[in-house]
PDB file of C-alpha atoms in Angstrom:
ATOM      1  CA  ILE A   1      39.649  27.827 168.314  1.00  0.00           C
ATOM      2  CA  PRO A   2      37.768  29.571 171.096  1.00  0.00           C
ATOM      3  CA  ALA A   3      39.743  28.168 174.050  1.00  0.00           C
ATOM      4  CA  VAL A   4      42.559  25.866 175.033  1.00  0.00           C
ATOM      5  CA  ASP A   5      42.236  24.151 178.393  1.00  0.00           C
ATOM      6  CA  ALA A   6      45.644  24.717 180.026  1.00  0.00           C
ATOM      7  CA  SER A   7      45.121  21.613 182.198  1.00  0.00           C
ATOM      8  CA  LYS A   8      45.433  19.526 179.033  1.00  0.00           C
ATOM      9  CA  ILE A   9      49.025  20.556 178.354  1.00  0.00           C
ATOM     10  CA  ILE A  10      51.045  17.382 178.073  1.00  0.00           C
ATOM     11  CA  HIS A  11      54.619  18.524 177.503  1.00  0.00           C
ATOM     12  CA  ASN A  12      56.360  21.569 176.061  1.00  0.00           C
ATOM     13  CA  GLY A  13      53.840  22.688 173.468  1.00  0.00           C
ATOM     14  CA  VAL A  14      52.189  19.359 172.724  1.00  0.00           C
ATOM     15  CA  ILE A  15      48.634  19.905 173.894  1.00  0.00           C
ATOM     16  CA  GLY A  16      45.241  18.308 173.975  1.00  0.00           C
ATOM     17  CA  LEU A  17      42.336  20.633 173.262  1.00  0.00           C
ATOM     18  CA  SER A  18      39.097  21.275 175.079  1.00  0.00           C
ATOM     19  CA  ILE A  19      36.793  23.328 172.893  1.00  0.00           C
ATOM     20  CA  PRO A  20      33.629  24.801 174.429  1.00  0.00           C
ATOM     21  CA  GLY A  21      30.519  24.190 172.343  1.00  0.00           C
ATOM     22  CA  SER A  22      26.755  24.459 172.465  1.00  0.00           C
ATOM     23  CA  LYS A  23      26.481  20.895 173.813  1.00  0.00           C
ATOM     24  CA  GLY A  24      29.371  21.145 176.277  1.00  0.00           C
ATOM     25  CA  ASN A  25      33.102  20.909 175.830  1.00  0.00           C
ATOM     26  CA  LEU A  26      34.511  18.874 172.986  1.00  0.00           C
ATOM     27  CA  GLU A  27      37.488  16.937 174.310  1.00  0.00           C
ATOM     28  CA  CYS A  28      39.686  16.433 171.275  1.00  0.00           C
ATOM     29  CA  ASP A  29      42.106  13.578 171.057  1.00  0.00           C
ATOM     30  CA  LEU A  30      44.494  15.837 169.181  1.00  0.00           C
ATOM     31  CA  LEU A  31      48.094  16.854 169.661  1.00  0.00           C
ATOM     32  CA  VAL A  32      49.311  20.203 168.397  1.00  0.00           C
ATOM     33  CA  CYS A  33      53.081  20.197 167.889  1.00  0.00           C
ATOM     34  CA  PRO A  34      54.836  23.494 167.124  1.00  0.00           C
ATOM     35  CA  LEU A  35      57.336  23.081 164.295  1.00  0.00           C
ATOM     36  CA  ARG A  36      60.440  25.229 164.528  1.00  0.00           C
ATOM     37  CA  ASP A  37      63.553  25.797 162.469  1.00  0.00           C
ATOM     38  CA  ALA A  38      67.084  25.270 163.813  1.00  0.00           C
ATOM     39  CA  SER A  39      67.083  28.774 165.325  1.00  0.00           C
ATOM     40  CA  GLY A  40      63.879  28.043 167.260  1.00  0.00           C
ATOM     41  CA  ALA A  41      61.610  30.246 165.127  1.00  0.00           C
ATOM     42  CA  LEU A  42      58.060  28.938 164.804  1.00  0.00           C
ATOM     43  CA  GLY A  43      57.282  27.918 161.223  1.00  0.00           C
ATOM     44  CA  SER A  44      54.114  25.834 161.443  1.00  0.00           C
ATOM     45  CA  VAL A  45      52.324  23.219 163.525  1.00  0.00           C
ATOM     46  CA  GLU A  46      51.718  19.527 163.057  1.00  0.00           C
ATOM     47  CA  LEU A  47      48.297  18.221 164.092  1.00  0.00           C
ATOM     48  CA  ILE A  48      48.198  14.571 165.177  1.00  0.00           C
ATOM     49  CA  ALA A  49      44.825  12.898 165.722  1.00  0.00           C
ATOM     50  CA  GLY A  50      44.271  10.092 168.191  1.00  0.00           C
ATOM     51  CA  ASN A  51      44.086   7.590 165.329  1.00  0.00           C
ATOM     52  CA  GLY A  52      47.620   8.553 164.249  1.00  0.00           C
ATOM     53  CA  SER A  53      46.712  10.601 161.189  1.00  0.00           C
ATOM     54  CA  LYS A  54      48.840  13.726 160.800  1.00  0.00           C
ATOM     55  CA  THR A  55      48.639  16.973 158.891  1.00  0.00           C
ATOM     56  CA  VAL A  56      50.319  20.334 158.569  1.00  0.00           C
ATOM     57  CA  PRO A  57      48.021  23.253 157.696  1.00  0.00           C
ATOM     58  CA  SER A  58      47.872  23.801 153.952  1.00  0.00           C
ATOM     59  CA  GLY A  59      50.004  26.637 152.705  1.00  0.00           C
ATOM     60  CA  THR A  60      52.735  26.118 155.315  1.00  0.00           C
ATOM     61  CA  ALA A  61      56.170  24.734 154.516  1.00  0.00           C
ATOM     62  CA  ARG A  62      57.515  21.707 156.390  1.00  0.00           C
ATOM     63  CA  SER A  63      61.057  21.408 155.039  1.00  0.00           C
ATOM     64  CA  GLY A  64      63.693  21.890 157.742  1.00  0.00           C
ATOM     65  CA  LEU A  65      61.107  22.293 160.523  1.00  0.00           C
ATOM     66  CA  SER A  66      60.846  19.918 163.474  1.00  0.00           C
ATOM     67  CA  TRP A  67      59.267  19.422 166.889  1.00  0.00           C
ATOM     68  CA  THR A  68      61.506  18.944 169.912  1.00  0.00           C
ATOM     69  CA  THR A  69      61.065  18.045 173.567  1.00  0.00           C
ATOM     70  CA  ASP A  70      63.222  20.880 174.861  1.00  0.00           C
ATOM     71  CA  HIS A  71      63.767  24.289 173.266  1.00  0.00           C
ATOM     72  CA  ASP A  72      66.513  25.138 175.763  1.00  0.00           C
ATOM     73  CA  GLU A  73      68.814  22.350 174.573  1.00  0.00           C
ATOM     74  CA  VAL A  74      70.131  21.682 171.083  1.00  0.00           C
ATOM     75  CA  PRO A  75      68.636  18.488 169.629  1.00  0.00           C
ATOM     76  CA  THR A  76      71.212  15.754 169.035  1.00  0.00           C
ATOM     77  CA  VAL A  77      68.956  13.160 167.369  1.00  0.00           C
ATOM     78  CA  VAL A  78      66.931  13.672 164.205  1.00  0.00           C
ATOM     79  CA  CYS A  79      64.097  11.162 163.852  1.00  0.00           C
ATOM     80  CA  GLU A  80      60.792  10.916 162.008  1.00  0.00           C
ATOM     81  CA  GLY A  81      57.838  11.000 164.421  1.00  0.00           C
ATOM     82  CA  VAL A  82      56.953  12.561 167.761  1.00  0.00           C
ATOM     83  CA  ALA A  83      56.318   9.178 169.444  1.00  0.00           C
ATOM     84  CA  THR A  84      59.730   7.966 168.257  1.00  0.00           C
ATOM     85  CA  GLY A  85      61.372  11.135 169.559  1.00  0.00           C
ATOM     86  CA  LEU A  86      59.706  10.795 172.942  1.00  0.00           C
ATOM     87  CA  ALA A  87      60.806   7.149 173.221  1.00  0.00           C
ATOM     88  CA  ILE A  88      64.412   8.075 172.350  1.00  0.00           C
ATOM     89  CA  TYR A  89      64.343  10.942 174.860  1.00  0.00           C
ATOM     90  CA  ALA A  90      62.925   8.707 177.621  1.00  0.00           C
ATOM     91  CA  ALA A  91      65.466   5.956 176.956  1.00  0.00           C
ATOM     92  CA  THR A  92      68.609   8.008 176.328  1.00  0.00           C
ATOM     93  CA  GLY A  93      68.014  11.574 177.526  1.00  0.00           C
ATOM     94  CA  ARG A  94      69.024  12.784 174.052  1.00  0.00           C
ATOM     95  CA  VAL A  95      66.901  15.682 172.792  1.00  0.00           C
ATOM     96  CA  PRO A  96      65.173  14.786 169.515  1.00  0.00           C
ATOM     97  CA  ALA A  97      64.261  16.910 166.519  1.00  0.00           C
ATOM     98  CA  CYS A  98      61.209  15.145 165.097  1.00  0.00           C
ATOM     99  CA  ALA A  99      61.125  15.764 161.351  1.00  0.00           C
ATOM    100  CA  GLY A 100      57.638  14.383 160.730  1.00  0.00           C
ATOM    101  CA  GLY A 101      58.703  11.974 158.016  1.00  0.00           C
ATOM    102  CA  CYS A 102      61.654  10.492 156.169  1.00  0.00           C
ATOM    103  CA  THR A 103      61.538  13.087 153.393  1.00  0.00           C
ATOM    104  CA  ASN A 104      62.399  15.837 155.904  1.00  0.00           C
ATOM    105  CA  LEU A 105      65.249  14.071 157.772  1.00  0.00           C
ATOM    106  CA  GLY A 106      67.970  15.497 155.534  1.00  0.00           C
ATOM    107  CA  ALA A 107      66.700  19.082 155.699  1.00  0.00           C
ATOM    108  CA  VAL A 108      66.398  18.996 159.515  1.00  0.00           C
ATOM    109  CA  ALA A 109      69.822  17.373 159.994  1.00  0.00           C
ATOM    110  CA  SER A 110      71.448  19.827 157.556  1.00  0.00           C
ATOM    111  CA  SER A 111      69.932  22.891 159.218  1.00  0.00           C
ATOM    112  CA  LEU A 112      70.948  21.720 162.716  1.00  0.00           C
ATOM    113  CA  ALA A 113      74.475  20.841 161.557  1.00  0.00           C
ATOM    114  CA  ALA A 114      74.869  24.218 159.830  1.00  0.00           C
ATOM    115  CA  ARG A 115      73.650  26.143 162.887  1.00  0.00           C
ATOM    116  CA  HIS A 116      75.618  24.100 165.458  1.00  0.00           C
ATOM    117  CA  ASP A 117      79.032  23.402 163.939  1.00  0.00           C
ATOM    118  CA  GLY A 118      80.675  20.303 165.410  1.00  0.00           C
ATOM    119  CA  LEU A 119      77.435  18.927 166.871  1.00  0.00           C
ATOM    120  CA  ASP A 120      77.811  15.247 167.771  1.00  0.00           C
ATOM    121  CA  GLY A 121      74.525  14.070 166.303  1.00  0.00           C
ATOM    122  CA  PHE A 122      72.536  11.013 165.311  1.00  0.00           C
ATOM    123  CA  VAL A 123      69.914  10.287 162.699  1.00  0.00           C
ATOM    124  CA  ALA A 124      67.478   7.611 163.886  1.00  0.00           C
ATOM    125  CA  ALA A 125      65.979   5.579 161.055  1.00  0.00           C
ATOM    126  CA  ASP A 126      62.609   3.922 160.827  1.00  0.00           C
ATOM    127  CA  ARG A 127      62.874   0.443 159.302  1.00  0.00           C
ATOM    128  CA  GLY A 128      61.494   0.277 155.789  1.00  0.00           C
ATOM    129  CA  ASN A 129      60.840   3.429 153.764  1.00  0.00           C
ATOM    130  CA  GLY A 130      62.787   5.739 156.089  1.00  0.00           C
ATOM    131  CA  GLU A 131      65.979   3.732 156.316  1.00  0.00           C
ATOM    132  CA  GLU A 132      67.646   4.953 153.123  1.00  0.00           C
ATOM    133  CA  SER A 133      66.597   8.582 153.742  1.00  0.00           C
ATOM    134  CA  ALA A 134      68.100   8.394 157.234  1.00  0.00           C
ATOM    135  CA  ARG A 135      71.326   6.865 155.921  1.00  0.00           C
ATOM    136  CA  ARG A 136      71.713   9.637 153.325  1.00  0.00           C
ATOM    137  CA  ALA A 137      70.932  12.352 155.896  1.00  0.00           C
ATOM    138  CA  ALA A 138      73.466  10.984 158.411  1.00  0.00           C
ATOM    139  CA  ALA A 139      76.176  10.593 155.751  1.00  0.00           C
ATOM    140  CA  ALA A 140      75.610  14.119 154.417  1.00  0.00           C
ATOM    141  CA  VAL A 141      76.243  15.776 157.807  1.00  0.00           C
ATOM    142  CA  GLY A 142      78.737  13.240 159.211  1.00  0.00           C
ATOM    143  CA  TRP A 143      76.470  12.052 162.014  1.00  0.00           C
ATOM    144  CA  ARG A 144      75.967   8.521 163.273  1.00  0.00           C
ATOM    145  CA  LEU A 145      73.097   6.436 161.909  1.00  0.00           C
ATOM    146  CA  VAL A 146      71.096   4.370 164.361  1.00  0.00           C
ATOM    147  CA  VAL A 147      68.581   1.774 163.144  1.00  0.00           C
ATOM    148  CA  PRO A 148      66.320  -0.074 165.599  1.00  0.00           C
ATOM    149  CA  GLU A 149      67.200  -3.726 166.185  1.00  0.00           C
ATOM    150  CA  GLY A 150      64.998  -6.299 167.922  1.00  0.00           C
ATOM    151  CA  LEU A 151      61.689  -4.807 166.827  1.00  0.00           C
ATOM    152  CA  PRO A 152      58.420  -6.606 167.488  1.00  0.00           C
ATOM    153  CA  GLU A 153      56.664  -8.108 164.463  1.00  0.00           C
ATOM    154  CA  GLY A 154      55.226  -5.250 162.417  1.00  0.00           C
ATOM    155  CA  GLY A 155      57.322  -2.660 164.286  1.00  0.00           C
ATOM    156  CA  SER A 156      59.407  -0.066 162.490  1.00  0.00           C
ATOM    157  CA  ASP A 157      60.825   2.515 164.922  1.00  0.00           C
ATOM    158  CA  TYR A 158      62.261   3.192 168.366  1.00  0.00           C
ATOM    159  CA  ASN A 159      58.808   3.777 169.812  1.00  0.00           C
ATOM    160  CA  ASP A 160      57.842   0.219 168.823  1.00  0.00           C
ATOM    161  CA  LEU A 161      61.072  -1.104 170.360  1.00  0.00           C
ATOM    162  CA  PHE A 162      60.566   0.997 173.504  1.00  0.00           C
ATOM    163  CA  ASN A 163      57.088  -0.472 173.950  1.00  0.00           C
ATOM    164  CA  ARG A 164      58.315  -4.049 173.357  1.00  0.00           C
ATOM    165  CA  LEU A 165      61.124  -3.896 175.906  1.00  0.00           C
ATOM    166  CA  GLY A 166      60.481  -4.344 179.603  1.00  0.00           C
ATOM    167  CA  GLN A 167      60.596  -1.320 181.884  1.00  0.00           C
ATOM    168  CA  THR A 168      64.143  -2.041 183.082  1.00  0.00           C
ATOM    169  CA  ASP A 169      65.527  -2.965 179.638  1.00  0.00           C
ATOM    170  CA  ARG A 170      64.257   0.038 177.666  1.00  0.00           C
ATOM    171  CA  GLY A 171      66.980   2.550 178.300  1.00  0.00           C
ATOM    172  CA  GLN A 172      69.785   0.017 178.429  1.00  0.00           C
ATOM    173  CA  GLU A 173      69.058  -1.582 175.034  1.00  0.00           C
ATOM    174  CA  ILE A 174      68.324   1.638 173.180  1.00  0.00           C
ATOM    175  CA  ARG A 175      71.420   3.324 174.670  1.00  0.00           C
ATOM    176  CA  ARG A 176      73.464   0.282 173.578  1.00  0.00           C
ATOM    177  CA  GLN A 177      72.245   0.742 170.010  1.00  0.00           C
ATOM    178  CA  PHE A 178      73.112   4.450 170.079  1.00  0.00           C
ATOM    179  CA  ASP A 179      76.585   3.704 171.519  1.00  0.00           C
ATOM    180  CA  ALA A 180      77.255   1.229 168.674  1.00  0.00           C
ATOM    181  CA  ALA A 181      76.107   3.594 165.894  1.00  0.00           C
ATOM    182  CA  LYS A 182      78.546   4.599 163.155  1.00  0.00           C
ATOM    183  CA  VAL A 183      78.706   7.357 160.551  1.00  0.00           C
ATOM    184  CA  PRO A 184      77.681   5.860 157.205  1.00  0.00           C
ATOM    185  CA  GLU A 185      79.855   6.361 154.148  1.00  0.00           C
ATOM    186  CA  LYS A 186      78.820   8.998 151.626  1.00  0.00           C
ATOM    187  CA  GLU A 187      77.722   7.711 148.244  1.00  0.00           C
ATOM    188  CA  ALA A 188      80.246   8.199 145.462  1.00  0.00           C
TER     189      ALA A 188
END
């Protein structure tokens, strides 16, 4: 990529691109999210297009890597997507580790728990496919499981709930759900 327009930086490594070309600059509706391990080492990037499609460059591993809003603080919530993580952060102030999908929740939670012994953490589920993966991940590390309640029709995650709730209710309702969360039992 020939250039990155620094004025397009959105937040802590999530950027929009402006690529100079023969017919002017191409303004890409693309987010580039650095994926790091629990120690903060860069392992890959996730590319998210404006239409919501996502990819990690071929040949790079994803397991145990996540994107977070703040590399100076230890994440205390493992969730699936970046939008979900940003909604949780805005509503609760809790730093998320966005795993990129339900199949990576367990690896991210395990690596954070191993690196930060005694961490009081949460695993935030998406309704549907991600719910069981989140429950297993939370049980494995002894963290609380939080599952969004009161979703709009067709909604599945805390970003959908955040967008449904009114401006004044967002933080209060999502914080209430986090406060009520419990550690799930391990399977026998």
